[in-house]
């Protein structure tokens, strides 16, 4: 973790901004390759830009661990890289102690887990498993209008090869992802490590409000069709649709873009993105329906239009109960933890036995520079992951 502590630092937002195929992310790919080769692994990249480091000849049914190295804008140091670094350290320890795995072990780095550049989270694992058609993925654009197809080509990948990769999927016999905890479950449980139970359903929706751009000084309020007004009321509707407890319905607007975006300009368009999650699909869908209805009414009141697009949806995930019990027994019954945070493990769980380990985050805060993990807890995470790999690959 110290080796990558300066890569992709965001001087404006604080924390780190590391996005698919940008210079920081490519530097992290090089770091991973060097570090994995340093512990004796063979590094490979698949058709969708996911990196693989192999202990043993790649074969079907391997024990796979890993996470991601990209971040949200201004994210913390641990979200993603902790799982990757812990995997490399755990594998290095197993090799040093002379462990002989009977199944190959691989460490994977999934591409664009946060959707920080192209908007769809877990893009690498979704492409690999066929959860997103490559035609749709390759047309996604970043904030500058660059398509994934163009970004991939520039990074040396052939977009024609993107898409469902059955050979890569068949090589994953079991997947265990270690991740920094993104809430305060482990603070409350008083434990450094937990085993995951599943992931709440969640999704992302874009609301595009259009009105009439005009002059902030000369356009009378009565004459305005200002899309910022319904956008603002939609933000408040999101808060009203959410509950207050940590496991209640969550609805968040973390990104809102007025176009053209001038202080003395009434915007002609405002795009905002809603992130909504709940412990059940129905509750998530109901919240989005209520927010959408409020958005349409607010747009109508202001003489504006609104278009709502579902950009991603991840259904509820329950991790494999047999694997979960094995993790619990191997780790001497740590706490079990559900989560509202999405992970590549959630995408893979539809295809292969999948589990997660969480490492305590003493701030309880994530997707922020305040995210943290103490060295002793990271060490406990590495120990737990090494125990799990030893158990699963024996
Ligand atoms: Zn993550």
mmCIF file of C-alpha atoms and ligand atoms in Angstrom:
data_model
loop_
_atom_site.group_PDB
_atom_site.id
_atom_site.type_symbol
_atom_site.label_atom_id
_atom_site.label_comp_id
_atom_site.label_asym_id
_atom_site.label_seq_id
_atom_site.Cartn_x
_atom_site.Cartn_y
_atom_site.Cartn_z
ATOM 1 C CA UNK A 1 0.000 0.000 0.000
ATOM 2 C CA UNK A 2 2.927 2.326 0.718
ATOM 3 C CA UNK A 3 4.322 1.656 -2.753
ATOM 4 C CA UNK A 4 1.217 3.150 -4.390
ATOM 5 C CA UNK A 5 0.468 5.886 -1.861
ATOM 6 C CA UNK A 6 1.349 8.726 -4.245
ATOM 7 C CA UNK A 7 -0.195 7.311 -7.431
ATOM 8 C CA UNK A 8 -3.302 9.187 -8.525
ATOM 9 C CA UNK A 9 -3.436 11.592 -5.589
ATOM 10 C CA UNK A 10 -6.128 14.175 -6.272
ATOM 11 C CA UNK A 11 -4.839 17.599 -5.239
ATOM 12 C CA UNK A 12 -8.223 19.253 -5.823
ATOM 13 C CA UNK A 13 -10.604 16.827 -4.133
ATOM 14 C CA UNK A 14 -8.189 15.175 -1.724
ATOM 15 C CA UNK A 15 -7.772 11.405 -1.689
ATOM 16 C CA UNK A 16 -7.272 9.550 -4.954
ATOM 17 C CA UNK A 17 -8.761 9.719 -8.429
ATOM 18 C CA UNK A 18 -7.782 6.610 -10.366
ATOM 19 C CA UNK A 19 -9.945 5.856 -13.371
ATOM 20 C CA UNK A 20 -9.889 3.187 -16.052
ATOM 21 C CA UNK A 21 -6.997 3.654 -18.476
ATOM 22 C CA UNK A 22 -5.962 7.071 -17.120
ATOM 23 C CA UNK A 23 -2.295 7.620 -16.264
ATOM 24 C CA UNK A 24 -2.734 6.728 -12.573
ATOM 25 C CA UNK A 25 -4.640 3.546 -13.326
ATOM 26 C CA UNK A 26 -2.086 2.465 -15.910
ATOM 27 C CA UNK A 27 0.678 3.120 -13.383
ATOM 28 C CA UNK A 28 -1.194 0.913 -10.890
ATOM 29 C CA UNK A 29 -1.431 -1.828 -13.515
ATOM 30 C CA UNK A 30 2.353 -1.639 -13.911
ATOM 31 C CA UNK A 31 2.792 -1.708 -10.148
ATOM 32 C CA UNK A 32 0.558 -4.788 -9.878
ATOM 33 C CA UNK A 33 2.427 -6.560 -12.671
ATOM 34 C CA UNK A 34 5.813 -5.888 -11.088
ATOM 35 C CA UNK A 35 4.637 -6.757 -7.576
ATOM 36 C CA UNK A 36 2.956 -9.987 -8.690
ATOM 37 C CA UNK A 37 5.992 -11.041 -10.712
ATOM 38 C CA UNK A 38 8.071 -10.203 -7.658
ATOM 39 C CA UNK A 39 6.285 -12.914 -5.690
ATOM 40 C CA UNK A 40 6.698 -15.366 -8.561
ATOM 41 C CA UNK A 41 3.305 -15.085 -10.270
ATOM 42 C CA UNK A 42 2.674 -14.985 -14.034
ATOM 43 C CA UNK A 43 0.692 -11.941 -15.091
ATOM 44 C CA UNK A 44 -1.804 -11.940 -17.914
ATOM 45 C CA UNK A 45 -4.539 -9.591 -19.093
ATOM 46 C CA UNK A 46 -7.901 -10.836 -20.365
ATOM 47 C CA UNK A 47 -10.020 -9.597 -23.292
ATOM 48 C CA UNK A 48 -11.823 -7.057 -21.097
ATOM 49 C CA UNK A 49 -8.800 -5.442 -19.497
ATOM 50 C CA UNK A 50 -8.876 -7.382 -16.213
ATOM 51 C CA UNK A 51 -5.428 -8.355 -14.896
ATOM 52 C CA UNK A 52 -4.656 -11.878 -13.663
ATOM 53 C CA UNK A 53 -1.621 -13.102 -11.710
ATOM 54 C CA UNK A 54 -1.288 -16.885 -11.588
ATOM 55 C CA UNK A 55 0.332 -19.235 -9.135
ATOM 56 C CA UNK A 56 0.447 -22.428 -11.172
ATOM 57 C CA UNK A 57 -0.696 -23.025 -14.734
ATOM 58 C CA UNK A 58 -4.011 -21.260 -15.429
ATOM 59 C CA UNK A 59 -6.713 -23.920 -15.401
ATOM 60 C CA UNK A 60 -10.432 -24.285 -14.798
ATOM 61 C CA UNK A 61 -11.645 -24.230 -11.204
ATOM 62 C CA UNK A 62 -8.906 -22.042 -9.703
ATOM 63 C CA UNK A 63 -9.140 -20.326 -6.331
ATOM 64 C CA UNK A 64 -9.331 -16.629 -7.199
ATOM 65 C CA UNK A 65 -8.986 -13.601 -4.970
ATOM 66 C CA UNK A 66 -8.429 -9.911 -5.687
ATOM 67 C CA UNK A 67 -10.369 -6.679 -6.069
ATOM 68 C CA UNK A 68 -9.833 -3.462 -8.045
ATOM 69 C CA UNK A 69 -7.399 -0.547 -8.196
ATOM 70 C CA UNK A 70 -9.633 2.175 -9.646
ATOM 71 C CA UNK A 71 -11.360 4.652 -7.327
ATOM 72 C CA UNK A 72 -14.306 6.997 -7.109
ATOM 73 C CA UNK A 73 -13.352 10.665 -7.683
ATOM 74 C CA UNK A 74 -11.469 11.697 -4.544
ATOM 75 C CA UNK A 75 -11.734 8.240 -2.981
ATOM 76 C CA UNK A 76 -9.860 6.655 -0.107
ATOM 77 C CA UNK A 77 -6.622 4.670 -0.234
ATOM 78 C CA UNK A 78 -8.077 1.305 0.764
ATOM 79 C CA UNK A 79 -11.228 0.749 -1.327
ATOM 80 C CA UNK A 80 -9.975 -1.785 -3.879
ATOM 81 C CA UNK A 81 -6.190 -1.692 -3.427
ATOM 82 C CA UNK A 82 -6.421 -3.266 0.062
ATOM 83 C CA UNK A 83 -7.909 -6.422 -1.470
ATOM 84 C CA UNK A 84 -5.285 -6.521 -4.209
ATOM 85 C CA UNK A 85 -2.295 -5.834 -1.934
ATOM 86 C CA UNK A 86 -3.576 -8.252 0.741
ATOM 87 C CA UNK A 87 -3.935 -10.962 -1.900
ATOM 88 C CA UNK A 88 -0.338 -10.504 -3.058
ATOM 89 C CA UNK A 89 0.983 -10.526 0.518
ATOM 90 C CA UNK A 90 -1.085 -13.588 1.429
ATOM 91 C CA UNK A 91 0.148 -15.472 -1.651
ATOM 92 C CA UNK A 92 3.763 -14.459 -0.934
ATOM 93 C CA UNK A 93 3.421 -15.873 2.604
ATOM 94 C CA UNK A 94 1.939 -19.139 1.408
ATOM 95 C CA UNK A 95 4.790 -19.528 -1.078
ATOM 96 C CA UNK A 96 7.390 -18.764 1.587
ATOM 97 C CA UNK A 97 5.965 -21.334 3.962
ATOM 98 C CA UNK A 98 6.176 -23.960 1.200
ATOM 99 C CA UNK A 99 2.433 -24.454 0.750
ATOM 100 C CA UNK A 100 1.684 -26.571 -2.337
ATOM 101 C CA UNK A 101 -1.736 -25.623 -3.748
ATOM 102 C CA UNK A 102 -3.627 -28.478 -5.383
ATOM 103 C CA UNK A 103 -5.687 -26.000 -7.394
ATOM 104 C CA UNK A 104 -4.136 -22.983 -9.148
ATOM 105 C CA UNK A 105 -4.485 -19.679 -7.286
ATOM 106 C CA UNK A 106 -4.989 -16.381 -9.082
ATOM 107 C CA UNK A 107 -5.044 -12.756 -8.013
ATOM 108 C CA UNK A 108 -7.317 -10.630 -10.180
ATOM 109 C CA UNK A 109 -7.640 -6.871 -10.664
ATOM 110 C CA UNK A 110 -11.060 -6.103 -12.125
ATOM 111 C CA UNK A 111 -11.305 -3.054 -14.400
ATOM 112 C CA UNK A 112 -13.510 0.000 -13.642
ATOM 113 C CA UNK A 113 -15.179 -1.393 -10.512
ATOM 114 C CA UNK A 114 -16.402 2.023 -9.393
ATOM 115 C CA UNK A 115 -17.738 3.123 -12.757
ATOM 116 C CA UNK A 116 -15.854 6.343 -12.036
ATOM 117 C CA UNK A 117 -15.030 6.995 -15.688
ATOM 118 C CA UNK A 118 -17.766 5.321 -17.753
ATOM 119 C CA UNK A 119 -20.637 5.316 -15.255
ATOM 120 C CA UNK A 120 -21.363 1.571 -14.996
ATOM 121 C CA UNK A 121 -19.906 -0.070 -11.878
ATOM 122 C CA UNK A 122 -18.140 -3.463 -12.030
ATOM 123 C CA UNK A 123 -17.652 -2.993 -15.768
ATOM 124 C CA UNK A 124 -14.783 -5.506 -16.051
ATOM 125 C CA UNK A 125 -16.620 -8.293 -14.230
ATOM 126 C CA UNK A 126 -19.913 -7.478 -15.991
ATOM 127 C CA UNK A 127 -18.215 -7.735 -19.389
ATOM 128 C CA UNK A 128 -16.452 -10.975 -18.441
ATOM 129 C CA UNK A 129 -19.660 -12.638 -17.238
ATOM 130 C CA UNK A 130 -21.815 -11.236 -20.030
ATOM 131 C CA UNK A 131 -23.893 -9.135 -17.633
ATOM 132 C CA UNK A 132 -23.471 -6.165 -19.993
ATOM 133 C CA UNK A 133 -23.428 -6.565 -23.782
ATOM 134 C CA UNK A 134 -20.132 -5.322 -25.250
ATOM 135 C CA UNK A 135 -21.994 -3.169 -27.816
ATOM 136 C CA UNK A 136 -23.568 -1.215 -24.950
ATOM 137 C CA UNK A 137 -20.368 -1.028 -22.897
ATOM 138 C CA UNK A 138 -18.188 0.159 -25.786
ATOM 139 C CA UNK A 139 -20.590 3.038 -26.472
ATOM 140 C CA UNK A 140 -20.393 4.354 -22.877
ATOM 141 C CA UNK A 141 -18.733 7.759 -22.710
ATOM 142 C CA UNK A 142 -16.687 9.490 -20.039
ATOM 143 C CA UNK A 143 -17.066 13.139 -18.974
ATOM 144 C CA UNK A 144 -15.059 14.295 -22.018
ATOM 145 C CA UNK A 145 -17.181 12.335 -24.481
ATOM 146 C CA UNK A 146 -14.522 9.650 -25.065
ATOM 147 C CA UNK A 147 -16.068 6.239 -25.636
ATOM 148 C CA UNK A 148 -14.869 3.100 -23.881
ATOM 149 C CA UNK A 149 -14.020 1.748 -27.346
ATOM 150 C CA UNK A 150 -11.673 4.682 -28.006
ATOM 151 C CA UNK A 151 -10.148 4.617 -24.506
ATOM 152 C CA UNK A 152 -9.532 0.875 -24.770
ATOM 153 C CA UNK A 153 -7.934 1.216 -28.197
ATOM 154 C CA UNK A 154 -5.687 3.991 -26.914
ATOM 155 C CA UNK A 155 -4.650 1.759 -23.998
ATOM 156 C CA UNK A 156 -3.662 -1.000 -26.417
ATOM 157 C CA UNK A 157 -6.768 -3.217 -26.236
ATOM 158 C CA UNK A 158 -8.847 -4.427 -29.155
ATOM 159 C CA UNK A 159 -12.477 -3.441 -28.455
ATOM 160 C CA UNK A 160 -13.620 -6.154 -30.885
ATOM 161 C CA UNK A 161 -12.470 -8.699 -28.286
ATOM 162 C CA UNK A 162 -14.500 -7.163 -25.431
ATOM 163 C CA UNK A 163 -17.419 -9.188 -24.119
ATOM 164 C CA UNK A 164 -18.396 -12.423 -22.427
ATOM 165 C CA UNK A 165 -15.307 -14.508 -21.709
ATOM 166 C CA UNK A 166 -16.416 -18.047 -20.897
ATOM 167 C CA UNK A 167 -12.844 -19.336 -20.743
ATOM 168 C CA UNK A 168 -11.890 -16.763 -18.091
ATOM 169 C CA UNK A 169 -15.093 -17.450 -16.167
ATOM 170 C CA UNK A 170 -14.500 -21.211 -16.212
ATOM 171 C CA UNK A 171 -11.101 -20.663 -14.639
ATOM 172 C CA UNK A 172 -12.770 -19.150 -11.559
ATOM 173 C CA UNK A 173 -13.710 -22.091 -9.340
ATOM 174 C CA UNK A 174 -14.162 -20.002 -6.204
ATOM 175 C CA UNK A 175 -13.868 -16.244 -5.715
ATOM 176 C CA UNK A 176 -13.131 -14.560 -2.396
ATOM 177 C CA UNK A 177 -12.737 -10.767 -2.349
ATOM 178 C CA UNK A 178 -11.177 -8.994 0.611
ATOM 179 C CA UNK A 179 -12.342 -5.384 0.957
ATOM 180 C CA UNK A 180 -12.097 -2.557 3.464
ATOM 181 C CA UNK A 181 -15.434 -2.242 5.222
ATOM 182 C CA UNK A 182 -17.370 0.775 3.981
ATOM 183 C CA UNK A 183 -19.579 1.259 7.011
ATOM 184 C CA UNK A 184 -19.283 0.830 10.767
ATOM 185 C CA UNK A 185 -20.379 -2.789 11.179
ATOM 186 C CA UNK A 186 -16.974 -3.945 12.431
ATOM 187 C CA UNK A 187 -16.590 -0.979 14.772
ATOM 188 C CA UNK A 188 -19.840 -2.013 16.423
ATOM 189 C CA UNK A 189 -18.884 -5.708 16.376
ATOM 190 C CA UNK A 190 -15.432 -4.994 17.873
ATOM 191 C CA UNK A 191 -13.704 -7.280 15.364
ATOM 192 C CA UNK A 192 -10.967 -6.643 12.769
ATOM 193 C CA UNK A 193 -12.428 -9.006 10.147
ATOM 194 C CA UNK A 194 -15.897 -10.123 9.039
ATOM 195 C CA UNK A 195 -17.343 -12.533 6.499
ATOM 196 C CA UNK A 196 -19.891 -11.079 4.051
ATOM 197 C CA UNK A 197 -23.436 -12.398 3.778
ATOM 198 C CA UNK A 198 -24.549 -10.586 0.641
ATOM 199 C CA UNK A 199 -25.069 -7.266 -1.117
ATOM 200 C CA UNK A 200 -28.186 -5.130 -1.187
ATOM 201 C CA UNK A 201 -29.852 -4.433 -4.545
ATOM 202 C CA UNK A 202 -28.770 -1.094 -5.983
ATOM 203 C CA UNK A 203 -28.742 0.947 -9.151
ATOM 204 C CA UNK A 204 -27.967 4.235 -10.857
ATOM 205 C CA UNK A 205 -30.421 6.439 -12.735
ATOM 206 C CA UNK A 206 -29.726 9.550 -14.805
ATOM 207 C CA UNK A 207 -32.294 12.342 -14.722
ATOM 208 C CA UNK A 208 -31.871 14.852 -17.578
ATOM 209 C CA UNK A 209 -33.931 18.013 -17.114
ATOM 210 C CA UNK A 210 -34.189 20.347 -20.086
ATOM 211 C CA UNK A 211 -35.510 23.884 -20.068
ATOM 212 C CA UNK A 212 -34.497 27.178 -21.654
ATOM 213 C CA UNK A 213 -31.113 28.735 -21.127
ATOM 214 C CA UNK A 214 -31.208 32.476 -20.515
ATOM 215 C CA UNK A 215 -29.640 35.502 -18.808
ATOM 216 C CA UNK A 216 -29.644 35.500 -14.977
ATOM 217 C CA UNK A 217 -30.132 39.288 -14.901
ATOM 218 C CA UNK A 218 -32.741 39.934 -17.553
ATOM 219 C CA UNK A 219 -35.064 36.912 -17.608
ATOM 220 C CA UNK A 220 -38.000 37.538 -15.236
ATOM 221 C CA UNK A 221 -38.627 34.640 -12.878
ATOM 222 C CA UNK A 222 -42.181 34.288 -14.233
ATOM 223 C CA UNK A 223 -40.771 33.700 -17.733
ATOM 224 C CA UNK A 224 -38.207 31.087 -16.795
ATOM 225 C CA UNK A 225 -38.075 27.375 -17.581
ATOM 226 C CA UNK A 226 -35.130 26.720 -15.321
ATOM 227 C CA UNK A 227 -34.208 23.015 -15.127
ATOM 228 C CA UNK A 228 -32.268 23.626 -11.914
ATOM 229 C CA UNK A 229 -35.580 24.021 -10.077
ATOM 230 C CA UNK A 230 -36.971 20.524 -10.779
ATOM 231 C CA UNK A 231 -33.454 19.105 -10.347
ATOM 232 C CA UNK A 232 -33.271 20.632 -6.865
ATOM 233 C CA UNK A 233 -36.714 19.330 -5.966
ATOM 234 C CA UNK A 234 -35.593 15.876 -7.116
ATOM 235 C CA UNK A 235 -32.655 15.995 -4.693
ATOM 236 C CA UNK A 236 -35.115 16.729 -1.876
ATOM 237 C CA UNK A 237 -37.450 13.990 -3.103
ATOM 238 C CA UNK A 238 -34.523 11.538 -2.876
ATOM 239 C CA UNK A 239 -33.956 12.477 0.747
ATOM 240 C CA UNK A 240 -37.694 12.162 1.458
ATOM 241 C CA UNK A 241 -37.769 8.663 -0.090
ATOM 242 C CA UNK A 242 -34.870 7.453 2.038
ATOM 243 C CA UNK A 243 -35.097 6.084 5.565
ATOM 244 C CA UNK A 244 -32.876 7.174 8.427
ATOM 245 C CA UNK A 245 -31.309 3.962 9.763
ATOM 246 C CA UNK A 246 -28.134 2.398 8.357
ATOM 247 C CA UNK A 247 -30.072 -0.481 6.753
ATOM 248 C CA UNK A 248 -33.050 1.595 5.575
ATOM 249 C CA UNK A 249 -33.622 2.689 1.995
ATOM 250 C CA UNK A 250 -30.834 4.940 0.752
ATOM 251 C CA UNK A 251 -31.241 7.475 -2.063
ATOM 252 C CA UNK A 252 -28.403 9.809 -2.978
ATOM 253 C CA UNK A 253 -27.624 12.483 -5.537
ATOM 254 C CA UNK A 254 -23.843 12.808 -5.575
ATOM 255 C CA UNK A 255 -23.447 14.281 -9.020
ATOM 256 C CA UNK A 256 -25.333 17.123 -10.679
ATOM 257 C CA UNK A 257 -24.151 18.892 -13.834
ATOM 258 C CA UNK A 258 -25.746 22.128 -15.087
ATOM 259 C CA UNK A 259 -25.150 22.906 -18.765
ATOM 260 C CA UNK A 260 -23.510 25.217 -19.711
ATOM 261 C CA UNK A 261 -22.599 25.893 -16.061
ATOM 262 C CA UNK A 262 -22.087 29.645 -15.582
ATOM 263 C CA UNK A 263 -22.804 31.696 -12.468
ATOM 264 C CA UNK A 264 -24.832 34.264 -14.409
ATOM 265 C CA UNK A 265 -26.495 31.718 -16.694
ATOM 266 C CA UNK A 266 -29.842 29.960 -16.311
ATOM 267 C CA UNK A 267 -28.935 26.419 -17.391
ATOM 268 C CA UNK A 268 -30.537 24.947 -20.492
ATOM 269 C CA UNK A 269 -30.079 21.438 -19.074
ATOM 270 C CA UNK A 270 -29.287 19.819 -15.754
ATOM 271 C CA UNK A 271 -28.219 16.185 -15.501
ATOM 272 C CA UNK A 272 -28.241 14.485 -12.134
ATOM 273 C CA UNK A 273 -27.505 10.927 -11.114
ATOM 274 C CA UNK A 274 -29.511 9.086 -8.485
ATOM 275 C CA UNK A 275 -27.993 6.174 -6.580
ATOM 276 C CA UNK A 276 -30.637 4.150 -4.749
ATOM 277 C CA UNK A 277 -30.363 1.024 -2.607
ATOM 278 C CA UNK A 278 -32.421 -0.890 -0.059
ATOM 279 C CA UNK A 279 -32.329 -4.322 1.512
ATOM 280 C CA UNK A 280 -34.987 -5.538 -0.959
ATOM 281 C CA UNK A 281 -35.587 -4.959 -4.666
ATOM 282 C CA UNK A 282 -39.180 -3.775 -4.153
ATOM 283 C CA UNK A 283 -38.165 -1.080 -1.684
ATOM 284 C CA UNK A 284 -35.405 0.134 -4.010
ATOM 285 C CA UNK A 285 -37.771 0.246 -6.995
ATOM 286 C CA UNK A 286 -40.488 1.961 -4.946
ATOM 287 C CA UNK A 287 -38.067 4.702 -3.869
ATOM 288 C CA UNK A 288 -36.959 5.302 -7.457
ATOM 289 C CA UNK A 289 -40.590 5.367 -8.627
ATOM 290 C CA UNK A 290 -41.502 7.963 -5.981
ATOM 291 C CA UNK A 291 -38.481 10.114 -6.857
ATOM 292 C CA UNK A 292 -39.253 9.833 -10.583
ATOM 293 C CA UNK A 293 -42.856 10.899 -9.992
ATOM 294 C CA UNK A 294 -41.664 13.907 -7.987
ATOM 295 C CA UNK A 295 -39.180 14.778 -10.740
ATOM 296 C CA UNK A 296 -41.872 14.657 -13.442
ATOM 297 C CA UNK A 297 -44.253 16.834 -11.401
ATOM 298 C CA UNK A 298 -41.484 19.342 -10.637
ATOM 299 C CA UNK A 299 -40.437 19.476 -14.309
ATOM 300 C CA UNK A 300 -44.059 20.049 -15.353
ATOM 301 C CA UNK A 301 -44.469 22.886 -12.818
ATOM 302 C CA UNK A 302 -41.433 24.677 -14.261
ATOM 303 C CA UNK A 303 -42.319 24.087 -17.920
ATOM 304 C CA UNK A 304 -39.351 21.748 -18.325
ATOM 305 C CA UNK A 305 -38.925 18.187 -19.597
ATOM 306 C CA UNK A 306 -37.281 15.285 -17.838
ATOM 307 C CA UNK A 307 -35.889 12.055 -19.220
ATOM 308 C CA UNK A 308 -35.028 9.221 -16.817
ATOM 309 C CA UNK A 309 -32.562 6.481 -17.808
ATOM 310 C CA UNK A 310 -31.563 3.442 -15.779
ATOM 311 C CA UNK A 311 -27.785 3.282 -16.222
ATOM 312 C CA UNK A 312 -27.140 0.216 -14.096
ATOM 313 C CA UNK A 313 -28.982 -2.254 -11.908
ATOM 314 C CA UNK A 314 -27.572 -4.882 -9.553
ATOM 315 C CA UNK A 315 -30.052 -7.283 -8.012
ATOM 316 C CA UNK A 316 -29.770 -8.616 -4.450
ATOM 317 C CA UNK A 317 -26.855 -10.988 -3.830
ATOM 318 C CA UNK A 318 -26.573 -13.769 -1.248
ATOM 319 C CA UNK A 319 -23.110 -15.241 -1.122
ATOM 320 C CA UNK A 320 -22.760 -19.017 -1.433
ATOM 321 C CA UNK A 321 -23.875 -20.424 1.973
ATOM 322 C CA UNK A 322 -21.549 -23.435 1.819
ATOM 323 C CA UNK A 323 -18.508 -21.258 1.103
ATOM 324 C CA UNK A 324 -19.632 -18.798 3.781
ATOM 325 C CA UNK A 325 -19.788 -21.576 6.370
ATOM 326 C CA UNK A 326 -16.337 -22.744 5.303
ATOM 327 C CA UNK A 327 -14.938 -19.219 5.686
ATOM 328 C CA UNK A 328 -16.567 -18.902 9.105
ATOM 329 C CA UNK A 329 -15.131 -22.225 10.298
ATOM 330 C CA UNK A 330 -11.651 -21.484 8.888
ATOM 331 C CA UNK A 331 -11.563 -18.067 10.554
ATOM 332 C CA UNK A 332 -13.019 -19.241 13.882
ATOM 333 C CA UNK A 333 -16.407 -17.578 13.559
ATOM 334 C CA UNK A 334 -15.826 -13.880 12.872
ATOM 335 C CA UNK A 335 -18.953 -11.680 12.638
ATOM 336 C CA UNK A 336 -21.184 -11.868 9.579
ATOM 337 C CA UNK A 337 -21.853 -8.637 7.738
ATOM 338 C CA UNK A 338 -24.401 -7.603 5.088
ATOM 339 C CA UNK A 339 -23.578 -4.539 3.014
ATOM 340 C CA UNK A 340 -25.121 -1.846 0.870
ATOM 341 C CA UNK A 341 -21.864 -1.464 -1.091
ATOM 342 C CA UNK A 342 -21.498 -3.113 -4.499
ATOM 343 C CA UNK A 343 -18.491 -5.263 -5.469
ATOM 344 C CA UNK A 344 -17.260 -7.437 -8.330
ATOM 345 C CA UNK A 345 -17.955 -10.334 -5.954
ATOM 346 C CA UNK A 346 -21.641 -9.462 -6.352
ATOM 347 C CA UNK A 347 -21.428 -9.868 -10.131
ATOM 348 C CA UNK A 348 -19.481 -13.140 -9.905
ATOM 349 C CA UNK A 349 -21.844 -14.591 -7.276
ATOM 350 C CA UNK A 350 -24.388 -15.302 -10.033
ATOM 351 C CA UNK A 351 -21.911 -17.695 -11.659
ATOM 352 C CA UNK A 352 -19.469 -19.205 -9.143
ATOM 353 C CA UNK A 353 -19.299 -19.786 -5.371
ATOM 354 C CA UNK A 354 -18.308 -16.371 -4.065
ATOM 355 C CA UNK A 355 -17.534 -14.909 -0.665
ATOM 356 C CA UNK A 356 -16.165 -11.731 0.887
ATOM 357 C CA UNK A 357 -13.980 -10.733 3.795
ATOM 358 C CA UNK A 358 -14.168 -7.228 5.250
ATOM 359 C CA UNK A 359 -11.447 -5.417 7.184
ATOM 360 C CA UNK A 360 -12.474 -2.916 9.853
ATOM 361 C CA UNK A 361 -12.537 0.763 8.888
ATOM 362 C CA UNK A 362 -12.226 2.793 12.119
ATOM 363 C CA UNK A 363 -13.834 5.897 10.607
ATOM 364 C CA UNK A 364 -16.805 3.970 9.204
ATOM 365 C CA UNK A 365 -16.488 6.334 6.205
ATOM 366 C CA UNK A 366 -15.723 5.330 2.628
ATOM 367 C CA UNK A 367 -15.706 6.877 -0.860
ATOM 368 C CA UNK A 368 -13.887 9.692 0.928
ATOM 369 C CA UNK A 369 -10.280 10.443 1.905
ATOM 370 C CA UNK A 370 -11.406 9.769 5.510
ATOM 371 C CA UNK A 371 -11.613 6.033 4.798
ATOM 372 C CA UNK A 372 -8.993 4.200 6.847
ATOM 373 C CA UNK A 373 -7.702 0.840 8.065
ATOM 374 C CA UNK A 374 -5.164 0.324 10.848
ATOM 375 C CA UNK A 375 -2.026 -1.724 10.135
ATOM 376 C CA UNK A 376 -2.962 -4.358 12.710
ATOM 377 C CA UNK A 377 -6.365 -4.842 11.102
ATOM 378 C CA UNK A 378 -4.818 -5.042 7.609
ATOM 379 C CA UNK A 379 -2.470 -7.693 9.014
ATOM 380 C CA UNK A 380 -5.461 -9.591 10.415
ATOM 381 C CA UNK A 381 -7.056 -9.371 6.972
ATOM 382 C CA UNK A 382 -3.956 -10.818 5.275
ATOM 383 C CA UNK A 383 -3.823 -13.635 7.834
ATOM 384 C CA UNK A 384 -7.493 -14.405 7.280
ATOM 385 C CA UNK A 385 -7.090 -14.393 3.497
ATOM 386 C CA UNK A 386 -3.997 -16.629 3.697
ATOM 387 C CA UNK A 387 -5.949 -19.066 5.912
ATOM 388 C CA UNK A 388 -8.820 -19.062 3.423
ATOM 389 C CA UNK A 389 -6.561 -19.654 0.390
ATOM 390 C CA UNK A 390 -4.757 -22.453 2.257
ATOM 391 C CA UNK A 391 -8.111 -24.055 3.068
ATOM 392 C CA UNK A 392 -9.646 -23.672 -0.402
ATOM 393 C CA UNK A 393 -6.607 -24.624 -2.489
ATOM 394 C CA UNK A 394 -5.491 -27.593 -0.374
HETATM 395 ZN ZN1 LIG B 1 -14.331 -1.274 -3.818
#
